[in-house]
PDB file of C-alpha atoms in Angstrom:
ATOM      1  CA  MET N   1      72.116  92.921  88.095  1.00 54.00           C
ATOM      2  CA  LYS N   2      74.087  95.736  89.683  1.00 56.00           C
ATOM      3  CA  LYS N   3      77.397  96.826  88.106  1.00 58.00           C
ATOM      4  CA  ASP N   4      80.507  97.548  90.166  1.00 60.00           C
ATOM      5  CA  PRO N   5      81.261 101.226  90.609  1.00 60.00           C
ATOM      6  CA  ALA N   6      84.084 102.626  88.514  1.00 62.00           C
ATOM      7  CA  LYS N   7      87.488 101.724  89.892  1.00 67.00           C
ATOM      8  CA  ARG N   8      90.671 103.759  89.776  1.00 70.00           C
ATOM      9  CA  VAL N   9      93.398 102.447  87.465  1.00 63.00           C
ATOM     10  CA  GLY N  10      95.881 102.657  90.334  1.00 61.00           C
ATOM     11  CA  ASP N  11      93.730 100.235  92.318  1.00 64.00           C
ATOM     12  CA  LEU N  12      93.537  97.759  89.442  1.00 63.00           C
ATOM     13  CA  LEU N  13      97.106  97.975  88.155  1.00 57.00           C
ATOM     14  CA  PRO N  14      98.829  95.768  90.774  1.00 59.00           C
ATOM     15  CA  ARG N  15      96.350  92.935  90.183  1.00 62.00           C
ATOM     16  CA  VAL N  16      96.682  93.203  86.391  1.00 57.00           C
ATOM     17  CA  LEU N  17     100.496  93.251  86.574  1.00 53.00           C
ATOM     18  CA  ARG N  18     100.476  90.253  88.911  1.00 55.00           C
ATOM     19  CA  GLY N  19      98.227  88.396  86.464  1.00 59.00           C
ATOM     20  CA  LEU N  20     100.637  89.171  83.617  1.00 51.00           C
ATOM     21  CA  GLY N  21     103.674  88.171  85.684  1.00 51.00           C
ATOM     22  CA  LEU N  22     105.040  91.736  85.599  1.00 48.00           C
ATOM     23  CA  GLU N  23     104.687  92.692  89.261  1.00 52.00           C
ATOM     24  CA  GLY N  24     108.445  92.369  89.859  1.00 53.00           C
ATOM     25  CA  GLN N  25     109.275  94.802  87.052  1.00 70.00           C
ATOM     26  CA  PHE N  26     106.786  97.286  88.478  1.00 68.00           C
ATOM     27  CA  GLU N  27     108.447  97.059  91.914  1.00 85.00           C
ATOM     28  CA  GLU N  28     111.902  97.463  90.340  1.00 89.00           C
ATOM     29  CA  GLY N  29     110.698 100.591  88.577  1.00 88.00           C
ATOM     30  CA  ARG N  30     109.392 101.959  91.862  1.00 91.00           C
ATOM     31  CA  LEU N  31     112.746 101.164  93.499  1.00 94.00           C
ATOM     32  CA  ARG N  32     114.636 103.113  90.818  1.00 94.00           C
ATOM     33  CA  ALA N  33     112.238 106.046  91.133  1.00 94.00           C
ATOM     34  CA  GLU N  34     112.478 106.095  94.938  1.00 95.00           C
ATOM     35  CA  TRP N  35     116.196 105.259  95.301  1.00 97.00           C
ATOM     36  CA  LYS N  36     116.987 108.673  96.800  1.00 97.00           C
ATOM     37  CA  SER N  37     114.407 108.266  99.568  1.00 95.00           C
ATOM     38  CA  VAL N  38     115.926 104.900 100.513  1.00 94.00           C
ATOM     39  CA  VAL N  39     119.652 105.742 100.464  1.00 96.00           C
ATOM     40  CA  GLY N  40     119.703 109.520 100.861  1.00 96.00           C
ATOM     41  CA  GLU N  41     120.769 112.257  98.488  1.00 97.00           C
ATOM     42  CA  ALA N  42     124.555 111.839  98.789  1.00 96.00           C
ATOM     43  CA  ILE N  43     124.564 108.143  97.877  1.00 97.00           C
ATOM     44  CA  ALA N  44     121.776 108.527  95.297  1.00 97.00           C
ATOM     45  CA  ASP N  45     123.752 111.215  93.471  1.00 97.00           C
ATOM     46  CA  ARG N  46     126.674 108.793  93.099  1.00 97.00           C
ATOM     47  CA  SER N  47     124.901 105.501  92.426  1.00 97.00           C
ATOM     48  CA  ARG N  48     121.915 103.982  90.704  1.00 96.00           C
ATOM     49  CA  PRO N  49     120.111 100.675  90.985  1.00 97.00           C
ATOM     50  CA  LEU N  50     120.325  98.718  87.748  1.00 95.00           C
ATOM     51  CA  ARG N  51     118.257  95.560  88.266  1.00 94.00           C
ATOM     52  CA  VAL N  52     117.173  92.849  90.637  1.00 95.00           C
ATOM     53  CA  ARG N  53     118.192  89.258  89.940  1.00 94.00           C
ATOM     54  CA  GLY N  54     116.733  86.795  92.373  1.00 93.00           C
ATOM     55  CA  LYS N  55     117.244  88.432  95.759  1.00 95.00           C
ATOM     56  CA  THR N  56     120.259  90.515  94.666  1.00 97.00           C
ATOM     57  CA  LEU N  57     120.146  94.195  93.739  1.00 97.00           C
ATOM     58  CA  LEU N  58     122.851  95.289  91.299  1.00 97.00           C
ATOM     59  CA  VAL N  59     123.931  98.897  91.899  1.00 98.00           C
ATOM     60  CA  GLU N  60     126.225 100.957  89.696  1.00 97.00           C
ATOM     61  CA  VAL N  61     128.523 103.274  91.679  1.00 97.00           C
ATOM     62  CA  ARG N  62     130.485 106.293  90.492  1.00 96.00           C
ATOM     63  CA  ASN N  63     133.862 105.442  92.101  1.00 95.00           C
ATOM     64  CA  ASN N  64     135.667 103.293  94.666  1.00 95.00           C
ATOM     65  CA  ILE N  65     135.208 105.815  97.454  1.00 95.00           C
ATOM     66  CA  TRP N  66     131.423 105.640  97.175  1.00 96.00           C
ATOM     67  CA  MET N  67     131.572 101.894  96.655  1.00 96.00           C
ATOM     68  CA  ASN N  68     133.216 101.635 100.081  1.00 96.00           C
ATOM     69  CA  GLU N  69     130.651 104.010 101.586  1.00 96.00           C
ATOM     70  CA  ILE N  70     127.742 101.952 100.272  1.00 97.00           C
ATOM     71  CA  GLN N  71     129.445  98.775 101.455  1.00 96.00           C
ATOM     72  CA  PHE N  72     129.649 100.304 104.943  1.00 96.00           C
ATOM     73  CA  HIS N  73     125.874 101.050 104.894  1.00 96.00           C
ATOM     74  CA  ARG N  74     124.870  97.849 103.078  1.00 96.00           C
ATOM     75  CA  ASN N  75     122.873  96.248 105.928  1.00 97.00           C
ATOM     76  CA  GLU N  76     120.921  99.434 106.587  1.00 97.00           C
ATOM     77  CA  ILE N  77     120.145  99.854 102.875  1.00 97.00           C
ATOM     78  CA  VAL N  78     118.922  96.250 102.603  1.00 97.00           C
ATOM     79  CA  ARG N  79     116.718  96.761 105.659  1.00 97.00           C
ATOM     80  CA  LYS N  80     115.182  99.933 104.174  1.00 97.00           C
ATOM     81  CA  LEU N  81     114.682  98.279 100.790  1.00 96.00           C
ATOM     82  CA  ASN N  82     112.763  95.447 102.403  1.00 96.00           C
ATOM     83  CA  GLU N  83     110.611  97.891 104.359  1.00 96.00           C
ATOM     84  CA  GLU N  84     109.732  99.868 101.226  1.00 94.00           C
ATOM     85  CA  PHE N  85     109.693  96.997  98.696  1.00 93.00           C
ATOM     86  CA  PRO N  86     108.920  93.780 100.611  1.00 93.00           C
ATOM     87  CA  LYS N  87     107.832  91.929  97.456  1.00 90.00           C
ATOM     88  CA  LEU N  88     111.394  92.136  96.065  1.00 93.00           C
ATOM     89  CA  LYS N  89     112.872  90.308  99.110  1.00 94.00           C
ATOM     90  CA  ILE N  90     116.336  91.821  98.630  1.00 96.00           C
ATOM     91  CA  ASP N  91     119.009  90.140 100.762  1.00 96.00           C
ATOM     92  CA  GLU N  92     122.158  91.193  98.919  1.00 96.00           C
ATOM     93  CA  ILE N  93     123.540  94.237  97.126  1.00 97.00           C
ATOM     94  CA  ARG N  94     126.177  93.740  94.450  1.00 97.00           C
ATOM     95  CA  LEU N  95     128.167  96.840  93.503  1.00 97.00           C
ATOM     96  CA  GLN N  96     129.897  97.617  90.229  1.00 96.00           C
ATOM     97  CA  LEU N  97     131.827 100.644  89.077  1.00 95.00           C
ATOM     98  CA  GLU N  98     130.174 102.934  86.578  1.00 91.00           C
ATOM     99  CA  ARG N  99     131.372 102.140  83.077  1.00 83.00           C
ATOM    100  CA  GLY N 100     134.247 104.321  81.957  1.00 71.00           C
ATOM    101  CA  ARG N 101     135.195 105.184  85.549  1.00 58.00           C
ATOM    102  CA  GLU N 102     137.255 102.111  86.421  1.00 53.00           C
ATOM    103  CA  ARG N 103     140.517 104.115  86.301  1.00 50.00           C
ATOM    104  CA  GLU N 104     139.434 107.026  88.506  1.00 47.00           C
TER     105      GLU N 104
END
């Protein structure tokens, strides 16, 4: 009987996470880590993805000005998210002001 050659952890991890039902959390973590590459430096410096619920991404935004800017680019951001993270199937972005900044 011949044994399988050693496999890299990175090759096994997606299958293990899927088996444990944790694949979505892994993709969300990747999204948070790669947020800047999706939205660009200016938006990334003033916002952060919080979580995915269903097909909706909740994003915390520094102030109303940047909330409007993200709203303007919403369709493009959703398109890029689905290119980079197709398993998440994002179709909506919900924005909320950063806590403690509501009065700015």
